[in-house]
């Protein structure tokens, strides 16, 4: 039996930087970036747009909105129950895996929401009928649902900004977000939103596609990495392992500094040949660089620095990445970009940081200057 190929973390992170379009940034479209990253978290729309533009060799403000309007992207609840931009043609595969968890059939859900498993087919039918060919505000959609007496008790939960009851509907492909009406949220059918929408495939079809896509951006990775990215770990481990097993020889295992981790078989040679990187990049808040492997991955965010990145109320700070490792954080203060460089990494690479601040300024259409201090 052949021993697994050995790779270092520095190699792995450099390879990921290529796959993330961070070294080099690329002449790619908005939807190509989103597809490569397996979605972009979009609870803060400006952060999602910045995550995309920082990976493009050239970009213009408003291109994300254009991709949504043209149906190349959809915006919906996806991984970890958070809002994401997804490439319309790929979205169903990720949603299928989330739906496979069937959280709405858990006893705690049934007790709290008083929605039984047998109530979901008529609820889904009501939503699909209401949104067929139409874009409705949350209030209009809720009114359509509450017109059925069986769901009259759900008014407060359906109106809640948390969207807890809407998430299973999103995962089953019954709704996506529509264009905002001023400050009002709207919903529509994914079939209405995009000609590229392909529906939600069976989990048997979806799992290999979703896992392969994830490993194409975040390998080398373990089942636990994938579980944390997909659902914060609430998906059963036995089910996840079965999904990975279905890929068979399309996956390979590498020795990642003593830990076994999965990669796509097609990527092993390229990964093994990758040289470590020292490239510095500024990335915005909620960036997939940290969300993909998870904020508790100490190879991406150093031990003791997680609280500097993953802050209260779920806020993920903008970060400075050097050689793939989060080596600082940054924030905007008017025209000043305040960079807090983690002291354990020695002297800050000021020229590289200043170049990144200039690139950020060009994207935002503002003249910015950097101020670097030890953190």
mmCIF file of C-alpha atoms in Angstrom:
data_model
loop_
_atom_site.group_PDB
_atom_site.id
_atom_site.type_symbol
_atom_site.label_atom_id
_atom_site.label_comp_id
_atom_site.label_asym_id
_atom_site.label_seq_id
_atom_site.Cartn_x
_atom_site.Cartn_y
_atom_site.Cartn_z
ATOM 1 C CA UNK A 1 0.000 0.000 0.000
ATOM 2 C CA UNK A 2 1.427 3.369 -1.034
ATOM 3 C CA UNK A 3 2.009 5.845 1.791
ATOM 4 C CA UNK A 4 0.005 9.069 1.569
ATOM 5 C CA UNK A 5 1.749 12.059 0.028
ATOM 6 C CA UNK A 6 3.167 14.308 2.745
ATOM 7 C CA UNK A 7 2.483 18.043 2.610
ATOM 8 C CA UNK A 8 3.107 20.875 5.036
ATOM 9 C CA UNK A 9 0.598 23.400 6.295
ATOM 10 C CA UNK A 10 2.546 26.166 4.551
ATOM 11 C CA UNK A 11 2.080 24.316 1.266
ATOM 12 C CA UNK A 12 -1.585 23.676 1.974
ATOM 13 C CA UNK A 13 -2.312 27.328 2.744
ATOM 14 C CA UNK A 14 -0.422 28.509 -0.325
ATOM 15 C CA UNK A 15 -2.438 26.087 -2.470
ATOM 16 C CA UNK A 16 -5.657 27.368 -0.909
ATOM 17 C CA UNK A 17 -4.634 30.942 -1.687
ATOM 18 C CA UNK A 18 -4.463 30.012 -5.359
ATOM 19 C CA UNK A 19 -7.789 28.279 -5.195
ATOM 20 C CA UNK A 20 -9.299 31.291 -3.414
ATOM 21 C CA UNK A 21 -8.095 33.596 -6.186
ATOM 22 C CA UNK A 22 -5.860 35.409 -3.720
ATOM 23 C CA UNK A 23 -2.506 34.570 -5.316
ATOM 24 C CA UNK A 24 -2.880 35.777 -7.902
ATOM 25 C CA UNK A 25 -6.165 37.654 -8.009
ATOM 26 C CA UNK A 26 -7.888 36.756 -11.239
ATOM 27 C CA UNK A 27 -9.788 38.151 -14.201
ATOM 28 C CA UNK A 28 -13.008 36.358 -13.277
ATOM 29 C CA UNK A 29 -16.682 37.210 -12.995
ATOM 30 C CA UNK A 30 -18.627 37.674 -9.781
ATOM 31 C CA UNK A 31 -20.371 34.327 -10.115
ATOM 32 C CA UNK A 32 -17.097 32.544 -10.858
ATOM 33 C CA UNK A 33 -15.698 33.799 -7.550
ATOM 34 C CA UNK A 34 -18.830 32.718 -5.682
ATOM 35 C CA UNK A 35 -18.752 29.296 -7.313
ATOM 36 C CA UNK A 36 -15.073 28.793 -6.481
ATOM 37 C CA UNK A 37 -15.661 29.639 -2.803
ATOM 38 C CA UNK A 38 -18.796 27.455 -2.527
ATOM 39 C CA UNK A 39 -20.805 30.545 -1.668
ATOM 40 C CA UNK A 40 -20.082 33.834 0.060
ATOM 41 C CA UNK A 41 -21.692 34.700 3.380
ATOM 42 C CA UNK A 42 -23.934 37.683 2.761
ATOM 43 C CA UNK A 43 -25.616 38.723 5.990
ATOM 44 C CA UNK A 44 -23.673 41.950 5.521
ATOM 45 C CA UNK A 45 -24.078 42.711 1.794
ATOM 46 C CA UNK A 46 -21.139 45.132 1.669
ATOM 47 C CA UNK A 47 -18.836 42.488 3.173
ATOM 48 C CA UNK A 48 -19.958 39.934 0.583
ATOM 49 C CA UNK A 49 -19.276 42.358 -2.252
ATOM 50 C CA UNK A 50 -15.840 43.206 -0.861
ATOM 51 C CA UNK A 51 -14.949 39.516 -0.469
ATOM 52 C CA UNK A 52 -15.651 39.044 -4.158
ATOM 53 C CA UNK A 53 -13.975 42.206 -5.434
ATOM 54 C CA UNK A 54 -10.772 41.554 -3.472
ATOM 55 C CA UNK A 55 -10.367 38.389 -5.566
ATOM 56 C CA UNK A 56 -10.925 40.067 -8.932
ATOM 57 C CA UNK A 57 -8.212 41.727 -10.992
ATOM 58 C CA UNK A 58 -10.751 44.387 -11.949
ATOM 59 C CA UNK A 59 -14.250 45.062 -10.731
ATOM 60 C CA UNK A 60 -16.937 47.677 -10.428
ATOM 61 C CA UNK A 61 -19.413 48.512 -7.717
ATOM 62 C CA UNK A 62 -22.840 47.019 -8.345
ATOM 63 C CA UNK A 63 -21.690 43.880 -10.162
ATOM 64 C CA UNK A 64 -23.023 41.644 -7.399
ATOM 65 C CA UNK A 65 -26.438 43.262 -7.702
ATOM 66 C CA UNK A 66 -26.261 42.790 -11.447
ATOM 67 C CA UNK A 67 -25.464 39.088 -11.078
ATOM 68 C CA UNK A 68 -28.450 38.679 -8.737
ATOM 69 C CA UNK A 69 -30.739 40.587 -11.119
ATOM 70 C CA UNK A 70 -29.593 38.427 -14.043
ATOM 71 C CA UNK A 71 -30.110 35.214 -12.075
ATOM 72 C CA UNK A 72 -26.458 34.171 -12.118
ATOM 73 C CA UNK A 73 -26.522 34.305 -8.319
ATOM 74 C CA UNK A 74 -29.204 33.689 -5.722
ATOM 75 C CA UNK A 75 -29.278 34.916 -2.136
ATOM 76 C CA UNK A 76 -30.702 32.520 0.410
ATOM 77 C CA UNK A 77 -30.214 30.851 3.777
ATOM 78 C CA UNK A 78 -27.589 28.186 3.359
ATOM 79 C CA UNK A 79 -24.552 26.931 5.278
ATOM 80 C CA UNK A 80 -24.831 27.204 9.066
ATOM 81 C CA UNK A 81 -28.255 28.745 8.595
ATOM 82 C CA UNK A 82 -26.710 32.041 7.469
ATOM 83 C CA UNK A 83 -27.450 34.128 4.388
ATOM 84 C CA UNK A 84 -25.220 33.342 1.417
ATOM 85 C CA UNK A 85 -24.730 34.293 -2.181
ATOM 86 C CA UNK A 86 -24.644 31.081 -4.208
ATOM 87 C CA UNK A 87 -24.088 30.415 -7.885
ATOM 88 C CA UNK A 88 -27.594 29.615 -9.088
ATOM 89 C CA UNK A 89 -26.645 26.433 -10.915
ATOM 90 C CA UNK A 90 -24.796 24.996 -7.920
ATOM 91 C CA UNK A 91 -26.997 26.150 -5.065
ATOM 92 C CA UNK A 92 -29.262 23.112 -4.980
ATOM 93 C CA UNK A 93 -26.435 20.732 -4.084
ATOM 94 C CA UNK A 94 -25.525 22.605 -0.911
ATOM 95 C CA UNK A 95 -29.163 23.130 0.052
ATOM 96 C CA UNK A 96 -29.888 19.433 -0.419
ATOM 97 C CA UNK A 97 -27.338 18.494 2.250
ATOM 98 C CA UNK A 98 -28.801 21.012 4.683
ATOM 99 C CA UNK A 99 -32.288 19.705 4.026
ATOM 100 C CA UNK A 100 -31.041 16.168 4.689
ATOM 101 C CA UNK A 101 -30.548 17.155 8.331
ATOM 102 C CA UNK A 102 -34.337 17.630 8.641
ATOM 103 C CA UNK A 103 -33.982 19.887 11.665
ATOM 104 C CA UNK A 104 -37.687 20.711 11.478
ATOM 105 C CA UNK A 105 -38.518 17.136 12.491
ATOM 106 C CA UNK A 106 -36.617 17.328 15.759
ATOM 107 C CA UNK A 107 -38.812 17.071 18.868
ATOM 108 C CA UNK A 108 -37.581 20.445 20.138
ATOM 109 C CA UNK A 109 -38.709 22.123 16.902
ATOM 110 C CA UNK A 110 -42.091 20.456 16.988
ATOM 111 C CA UNK A 111 -42.665 21.407 20.625
ATOM 112 C CA UNK A 112 -41.621 25.030 20.125
ATOM 113 C CA UNK A 113 -43.174 25.845 16.750
ATOM 114 C CA UNK A 114 -46.083 23.399 16.920
ATOM 115 C CA UNK A 115 -45.457 22.405 13.310
ATOM 116 C CA UNK A 116 -45.584 18.638 12.862
ATOM 117 C CA UNK A 117 -43.823 16.776 10.037
ATOM 118 C CA UNK A 118 -47.160 16.295 8.309
ATOM 119 C CA UNK A 119 -47.758 20.074 8.359
ATOM 120 C CA UNK A 120 -44.774 20.835 6.142
ATOM 121 C CA UNK A 121 -46.186 19.643 2.780
ATOM 122 C CA UNK A 122 -49.179 22.046 2.947
ATOM 123 C CA UNK A 123 -46.937 24.834 4.287
ATOM 124 C CA UNK A 124 -44.514 24.345 1.431
ATOM 125 C CA UNK A 125 -47.369 24.234 -1.061
ATOM 126 C CA UNK A 126 -48.746 27.531 0.269
ATOM 127 C CA UNK A 127 -45.353 29.204 -0.084
ATOM 128 C CA UNK A 128 -44.721 27.861 -3.580
ATOM 129 C CA UNK A 129 -48.146 28.971 -4.735
ATOM 130 C CA UNK A 130 -47.743 32.441 -3.246
ATOM 131 C CA UNK A 131 -44.327 32.978 -4.835
ATOM 132 C CA UNK A 132 -44.962 31.423 -8.226
ATOM 133 C CA UNK A 133 -43.922 34.110 -10.711
ATOM 134 C CA UNK A 134 -44.087 36.807 -8.034
ATOM 135 C CA UNK A 135 -41.888 38.758 -5.653
ATOM 136 C CA UNK A 136 -43.488 39.363 -2.246
ATOM 137 C CA UNK A 137 -42.384 41.257 0.815
ATOM 138 C CA UNK A 138 -42.069 39.295 4.020
ATOM 139 C CA UNK A 139 -45.369 40.805 5.161
ATOM 140 C CA UNK A 140 -47.141 39.785 1.963
ATOM 141 C CA UNK A 141 -45.769 36.238 2.120
ATOM 142 C CA UNK A 142 -46.696 35.895 5.784
ATOM 143 C CA UNK A 143 -50.216 37.058 4.999
ATOM 144 C CA UNK A 144 -50.512 34.395 2.298
ATOM 145 C CA UNK A 145 -49.402 31.703 4.745
ATOM 146 C CA UNK A 146 -51.624 32.899 7.579
ATOM 147 C CA UNK A 147 -54.641 32.845 5.275
ATOM 148 C CA UNK A 148 -54.642 29.123 6.006
ATOM 149 C CA UNK A 149 -56.126 28.653 9.505
ATOM 150 C CA UNK A 150 -53.803 25.749 10.293
ATOM 151 C CA UNK A 151 -50.861 28.173 10.355
ATOM 152 C CA UNK A 152 -52.469 31.089 12.194
ATOM 153 C CA UNK A 153 -50.324 30.458 15.294
ATOM 154 C CA UNK A 154 -47.079 31.022 13.359
ATOM 155 C CA UNK A 155 -47.502 34.761 12.763
ATOM 156 C CA UNK A 156 -44.923 36.029 15.240
ATOM 157 C CA UNK A 157 -42.275 33.493 14.211
ATOM 158 C CA UNK A 158 -42.802 34.124 10.506
ATOM 159 C CA UNK A 159 -42.448 37.870 11.018
ATOM 160 C CA UNK A 160 -39.239 37.445 13.016
ATOM 161 C CA UNK A 161 -36.094 38.734 11.380
ATOM 162 C CA UNK A 162 -34.301 35.521 12.343
ATOM 163 C CA UNK A 163 -36.193 33.628 9.645
ATOM 164 C CA UNK A 164 -36.021 30.354 11.566
ATOM 165 C CA UNK A 165 -39.165 28.917 9.993
ATOM 166 C CA UNK A 166 -38.193 30.113 6.537
ATOM 167 C CA UNK A 167 -34.824 28.322 6.549
ATOM 168 C CA UNK A 168 -36.217 24.807 5.965
ATOM 169 C CA UNK A 169 -38.235 26.253 3.085
ATOM 170 C CA UNK A 170 -35.051 27.746 1.617
ATOM 171 C CA UNK A 171 -33.156 24.466 2.019
ATOM 172 C CA UNK A 172 -35.909 22.579 0.197
ATOM 173 C CA UNK A 173 -35.825 25.059 -2.686
ATOM 174 C CA UNK A 174 -39.157 26.774 -2.036
ATOM 175 C CA UNK A 175 -37.887 30.346 -1.751
ATOM 176 C CA UNK A 176 -34.919 32.675 -2.175
ATOM 177 C CA UNK A 177 -34.529 36.361 -1.465
ATOM 178 C CA UNK A 178 -35.749 38.809 -4.057
ATOM 179 C CA UNK A 179 -34.620 42.394 -4.696
ATOM 180 C CA UNK A 180 -35.163 44.663 -1.705
ATOM 181 C CA UNK A 181 -37.957 47.226 -1.802
ATOM 182 C CA UNK A 182 -36.268 50.074 -0.026
ATOM 183 C CA UNK A 183 -35.468 48.595 3.385
ATOM 184 C CA UNK A 184 -38.037 45.810 3.033
ATOM 185 C CA UNK A 185 -37.016 42.200 2.455
ATOM 186 C CA UNK A 186 -38.652 40.306 -0.386
ATOM 187 C CA UNK A 187 -38.871 36.642 -1.375
ATOM 188 C CA UNK A 188 -39.493 34.844 -4.618
ATOM 189 C CA UNK A 189 -39.325 31.354 -6.067
ATOM 190 C CA UNK A 190 -35.846 30.268 -7.181
ATOM 191 C CA UNK A 191 -37.444 29.282 -10.480
ATOM 192 C CA UNK A 192 -38.582 32.892 -10.849
ATOM 193 C CA UNK A 193 -35.249 34.302 -9.692
ATOM 194 C CA UNK A 194 -33.003 32.397 -12.085
ATOM 195 C CA UNK A 195 -33.119 30.513 -15.348
ATOM 196 C CA UNK A 196 -29.979 28.709 -14.144
ATOM 197 C CA UNK A 197 -31.699 27.219 -11.088
ATOM 198 C CA UNK A 198 -31.768 23.420 -11.388
ATOM 199 C CA UNK A 199 -33.820 22.512 -8.353
ATOM 200 C CA UNK A 200 -32.680 20.641 -5.266
ATOM 201 C CA UNK A 201 -31.241 17.251 -6.289
ATOM 202 C CA UNK A 202 -31.368 14.092 -4.228
ATOM 203 C CA UNK A 203 -28.769 13.909 -1.488
ATOM 204 C CA UNK A 204 -27.173 10.955 -3.307
ATOM 205 C CA UNK A 205 -26.462 13.252 -6.247
ATOM 206 C CA UNK A 206 -25.761 16.359 -4.193
ATOM 207 C CA UNK A 207 -23.244 15.040 -1.654
ATOM 208 C CA UNK A 208 -20.430 14.142 -4.092
ATOM 209 C CA UNK A 209 -20.837 17.459 -5.918
ATOM 210 C CA UNK A 210 -20.857 19.549 -2.734
ATOM 211 C CA UNK A 211 -17.947 17.736 -1.071
ATOM 212 C CA UNK A 212 -15.845 17.901 -4.231
ATOM 213 C CA UNK A 213 -16.547 21.624 -4.564
ATOM 214 C CA UNK A 214 -15.623 22.223 -0.922
ATOM 215 C CA UNK A 215 -12.344 20.328 -1.230
ATOM 216 C CA UNK A 216 -11.594 22.285 -4.386
ATOM 217 C CA UNK A 217 -11.308 25.402 -2.233
ATOM 218 C CA UNK A 218 -10.538 24.277 1.321
ATOM 219 C CA UNK A 219 -8.480 21.072 1.078
ATOM 220 C CA UNK A 220 -6.682 19.433 2.711
ATOM 221 C CA UNK A 221 -9.639 19.026 5.053
ATOM 222 C CA UNK A 222 -11.256 16.503 7.363
ATOM 223 C CA UNK A 223 -14.852 15.403 7.692
ATOM 224 C CA UNK A 224 -14.976 17.613 10.792
ATOM 225 C CA UNK A 225 -13.927 20.690 8.785
ATOM 226 C CA UNK A 226 -16.694 20.039 6.288
ATOM 227 C CA UNK A 227 -19.218 19.468 9.080
ATOM 228 C CA UNK A 228 -18.341 22.754 10.786
ATOM 229 C CA UNK A 229 -18.608 24.677 7.520
ATOM 230 C CA UNK A 230 -21.871 23.068 6.480
ATOM 231 C CA UNK A 231 -23.844 23.068 9.693
ATOM 232 C CA UNK A 232 -21.648 23.939 12.675
ATOM 233 C CA UNK A 233 -21.453 20.226 13.356
ATOM 234 C CA UNK A 234 -25.127 19.381 13.975
ATOM 235 C CA UNK A 235 -25.196 16.975 11.024
ATOM 236 C CA UNK A 236 -24.661 13.372 12.141
ATOM 237 C CA UNK A 237 -21.065 12.194 11.733
ATOM 238 C CA UNK A 238 -22.136 8.772 10.454
ATOM 239 C CA UNK A 239 -24.090 10.416 7.642
ATOM 240 C CA UNK A 240 -21.182 12.703 6.771
ATOM 241 C CA UNK A 241 -18.711 9.827 6.646
ATOM 242 C CA UNK A 242 -21.064 7.936 4.356
ATOM 243 C CA UNK A 243 -21.192 10.913 2.004
ATOM 244 C CA UNK A 244 -17.406 11.084 1.850
ATOM 245 C CA UNK A 245 -17.191 7.346 1.260
ATOM 246 C CA UNK A 246 -19.454 7.691 -1.785
ATOM 247 C CA UNK A 247 -16.698 9.593 -3.603
ATOM 248 C CA UNK A 248 -14.459 6.528 -3.530
ATOM 249 C CA UNK A 249 -11.246 6.954 -5.498
ATOM 250 C CA UNK A 250 -12.179 10.510 -6.465
ATOM 251 C CA UNK A 251 -10.725 11.403 -3.053
ATOM 252 C CA UNK A 252 -7.207 10.887 -1.784
ATOM 253 C CA UNK A 253 -5.702 11.196 1.669
ATOM 254 C CA UNK A 254 -2.558 13.218 2.350
ATOM 255 C CA UNK A 255 -0.330 13.316 5.393
ATOM 256 C CA UNK A 256 -0.707 16.898 6.599
ATOM 257 C CA UNK A 257 2.067 17.167 9.167
ATOM 258 C CA UNK A 258 0.963 13.949 10.804
ATOM 259 C CA UNK A 259 -2.787 14.376 10.316
ATOM 260 C CA UNK A 260 -4.770 12.530 7.650
ATOM 261 C CA UNK A 261 -6.786 14.913 5.496
ATOM 262 C CA UNK A 262 -8.795 14.614 2.290
ATOM 263 C CA UNK A 263 -8.065 16.195 -1.064
ATOM 264 C CA UNK A 264 -9.504 15.564 -4.490
ATOM 265 C CA UNK A 265 -7.397 12.952 -6.228
ATOM 266 C CA UNK A 266 -6.960 15.289 -9.189
ATOM 267 C CA UNK A 267 -5.311 17.909 -6.947
ATOM 268 C CA UNK A 268 -2.680 15.791 -5.155
ATOM 269 C CA UNK A 269 0.215 16.432 -7.551
ATOM 270 C CA UNK A 270 -0.431 20.170 -7.732
ATOM 271 C CA UNK A 271 -0.710 20.416 -3.955
ATOM 272 C CA UNK A 272 2.516 18.468 -3.422
ATOM 273 C CA UNK A 273 4.358 20.739 -5.865
ATOM 274 C CA UNK A 274 3.094 23.992 -4.323
ATOM 275 C CA UNK A 275 5.731 26.209 -2.741
ATOM 276 C CA UNK A 276 4.962 28.103 0.480
ATOM 277 C CA UNK A 277 3.842 31.702 0.072
ATOM 278 C CA UNK A 278 4.610 34.944 1.866
ATOM 279 C CA UNK A 279 1.939 36.979 0.043
ATOM 280 C CA UNK A 280 0.039 39.497 2.168
ATOM 281 C CA UNK A 281 -3.661 40.124 1.612
ATOM 282 C CA UNK A 282 -6.251 42.276 3.347
ATOM 283 C CA UNK A 283 -9.599 40.484 3.523
ATOM 284 C CA UNK A 284 -12.896 41.923 4.698
ATOM 285 C CA UNK A 285 -15.220 40.859 7.458
ATOM 286 C CA UNK A 286 -16.936 37.455 7.208
ATOM 287 C CA UNK A 287 -14.444 36.280 4.611
ATOM 288 C CA UNK A 288 -14.581 32.694 3.391
ATOM 289 C CA UNK A 289 -10.868 32.321 4.098
ATOM 290 C CA UNK A 290 -11.711 31.922 7.793
ATOM 291 C CA UNK A 291 -15.319 30.701 7.528
ATOM 292 C CA UNK A 292 -14.491 27.795 5.193
ATOM 293 C CA UNK A 293 -12.144 25.926 7.535
ATOM 294 C CA UNK A 294 -13.810 27.420 10.624
ATOM 295 C CA UNK A 295 -12.568 30.057 13.062
ATOM 296 C CA UNK A 296 -11.313 27.367 15.451
ATOM 297 C CA UNK A 297 -8.752 26.075 12.939
ATOM 298 C CA UNK A 298 -5.476 27.027 14.645
ATOM 299 C CA UNK A 299 -3.526 26.652 11.398
ATOM 300 C CA UNK A 300 -5.467 29.553 9.889
ATOM 301 C CA UNK A 301 -6.124 31.646 13.013
ATOM 302 C CA UNK A 302 -3.303 31.297 15.560
ATOM 303 C CA UNK A 303 -4.036 29.932 19.025
ATOM 304 C CA UNK A 304 -5.093 32.710 21.339
ATOM 305 C CA UNK A 305 -6.198 34.996 18.494
ATOM 306 C CA UNK A 306 -9.626 33.565 17.762
ATOM 307 C CA UNK A 307 -11.363 36.184 19.929
ATOM 308 C CA UNK A 308 -9.670 38.930 17.902
ATOM 309 C CA UNK A 309 -11.296 37.565 14.752
ATOM 310 C CA UNK A 310 -14.524 35.901 15.911
ATOM 311 C CA UNK A 311 -16.122 38.567 18.077
ATOM 312 C CA UNK A 312 -19.337 39.015 20.011
ATOM 313 C CA UNK A 313 -22.725 38.615 18.320
ATOM 314 C CA UNK A 314 -21.196 36.505 15.553
ATOM 315 C CA UNK A 315 -19.111 39.321 14.047
ATOM 316 C CA UNK A 316 -16.099 38.153 12.002
ATOM 317 C CA UNK A 317 -13.452 40.875 11.772
ATOM 318 C CA UNK A 318 -11.546 41.944 8.661
ATOM 319 C CA UNK A 319 -8.165 40.212 8.666
ATOM 320 C CA UNK A 320 -4.624 40.498 7.362
ATOM 321 C CA UNK A 321 -3.420 37.206 5.886
ATOM 322 C CA UNK A 322 0.299 36.518 5.363
ATOM 323 C CA UNK A 323 1.236 33.256 3.724
ATOM 324 C CA UNK A 324 -2.294 32.060 4.392
ATOM 325 C CA UNK A 325 -2.147 32.649 8.150
ATOM 326 C CA UNK A 326 -4.263 35.334 9.808
ATOM 327 C CA UNK A 327 -1.549 37.658 11.107
ATOM 328 C CA UNK A 328 -3.596 40.686 12.092
ATOM 329 C CA UNK A 329 -6.894 42.507 11.841
ATOM 330 C CA UNK A 330 -7.855 45.860 10.385
ATOM 331 C CA UNK A 331 -10.609 48.444 10.506
ATOM 332 C CA UNK A 332 -11.576 51.609 8.677
ATOM 333 C CA UNK A 333 -11.442 54.965 10.450
ATOM 334 C CA UNK A 334 -12.381 57.530 7.845
ATOM 335 C CA UNK A 335 -9.536 57.525 5.326
ATOM 336 C CA UNK A 336 -7.300 55.627 7.738
ATOM 337 C CA UNK A 337 -6.943 51.854 7.730
ATOM 338 C CA UNK A 338 -5.828 50.819 11.204
ATOM 339 C CA UNK A 339 -3.970 47.526 11.056
ATOM 340 C CA UNK A 340 -3.356 45.565 14.242
ATOM 341 C CA UNK A 341 -0.426 43.272 13.426
ATOM 342 C CA UNK A 342 -0.116 40.289 15.735
ATOM 343 C CA UNK A 343 3.115 40.761 17.664
ATOM 344 C CA UNK A 344 4.060 37.067 17.580
ATOM 345 C CA UNK A 345 4.719 37.370 13.837
ATOM 346 C CA UNK A 346 7.562 39.822 14.332
ATOM 347 C CA UNK A 347 8.038 42.973 12.293
ATOM 348 C CA UNK A 348 5.037 43.917 10.174
ATOM 349 C CA UNK A 349 5.593 43.908 6.385
ATOM 350 C CA UNK A 350 4.594 47.569 6.009
ATOM 351 C CA UNK A 351 5.232 47.896 2.279
ATOM 352 C CA UNK A 352 3.078 44.873 1.518
ATOM 353 C CA UNK A 353 0.344 46.152 3.842
ATOM 354 C CA UNK A 354 0.485 49.624 2.270
ATOM 355 C CA UNK A 355 0.156 48.066 -1.188
ATOM 356 C CA UNK A 356 -2.908 46.167 -0.037
ATOM 357 C CA UNK A 357 -4.403 49.311 1.484
ATOM 358 C CA UNK A 358 -3.872 51.093 -1.833
ATOM 359 C CA UNK A 359 -5.607 48.213 -3.630
ATOM 360 C CA UNK A 360 -8.480 48.403 -1.166
ATOM 361 C CA UNK A 361 -8.729 52.147 -1.800
ATOM 362 C CA UNK A 362 -8.868 51.597 -5.560
ATOM 363 C CA UNK A 363 -11.731 49.133 -5.089
ATOM 364 C CA UNK A 364 -13.648 51.461 -2.794
ATOM 365 C CA UNK A 365 -12.849 54.569 -4.864
ATOM 366 C CA UNK A 366 -11.157 56.333 -1.946
ATOM 367 C CA UNK A 367 -7.638 57.399 -1.047
ATOM 368 C CA UNK A 368 -6.662 55.399 2.001
ATOM 369 C CA UNK A 369 -3.560 55.321 4.147
ATOM 370 C CA UNK A 370 -2.347 52.651 6.506
ATOM 371 C CA UNK A 371 -1.395 52.883 10.161
ATOM 372 C CA UNK A 372 0.212 49.703 11.488
ATOM 373 C CA UNK A 373 0.626 48.912 15.157
ATOM 374 C CA UNK A 374 1.336 45.804 17.184
ATOM 375 C CA UNK A 375 -1.670 43.935 18.584
#
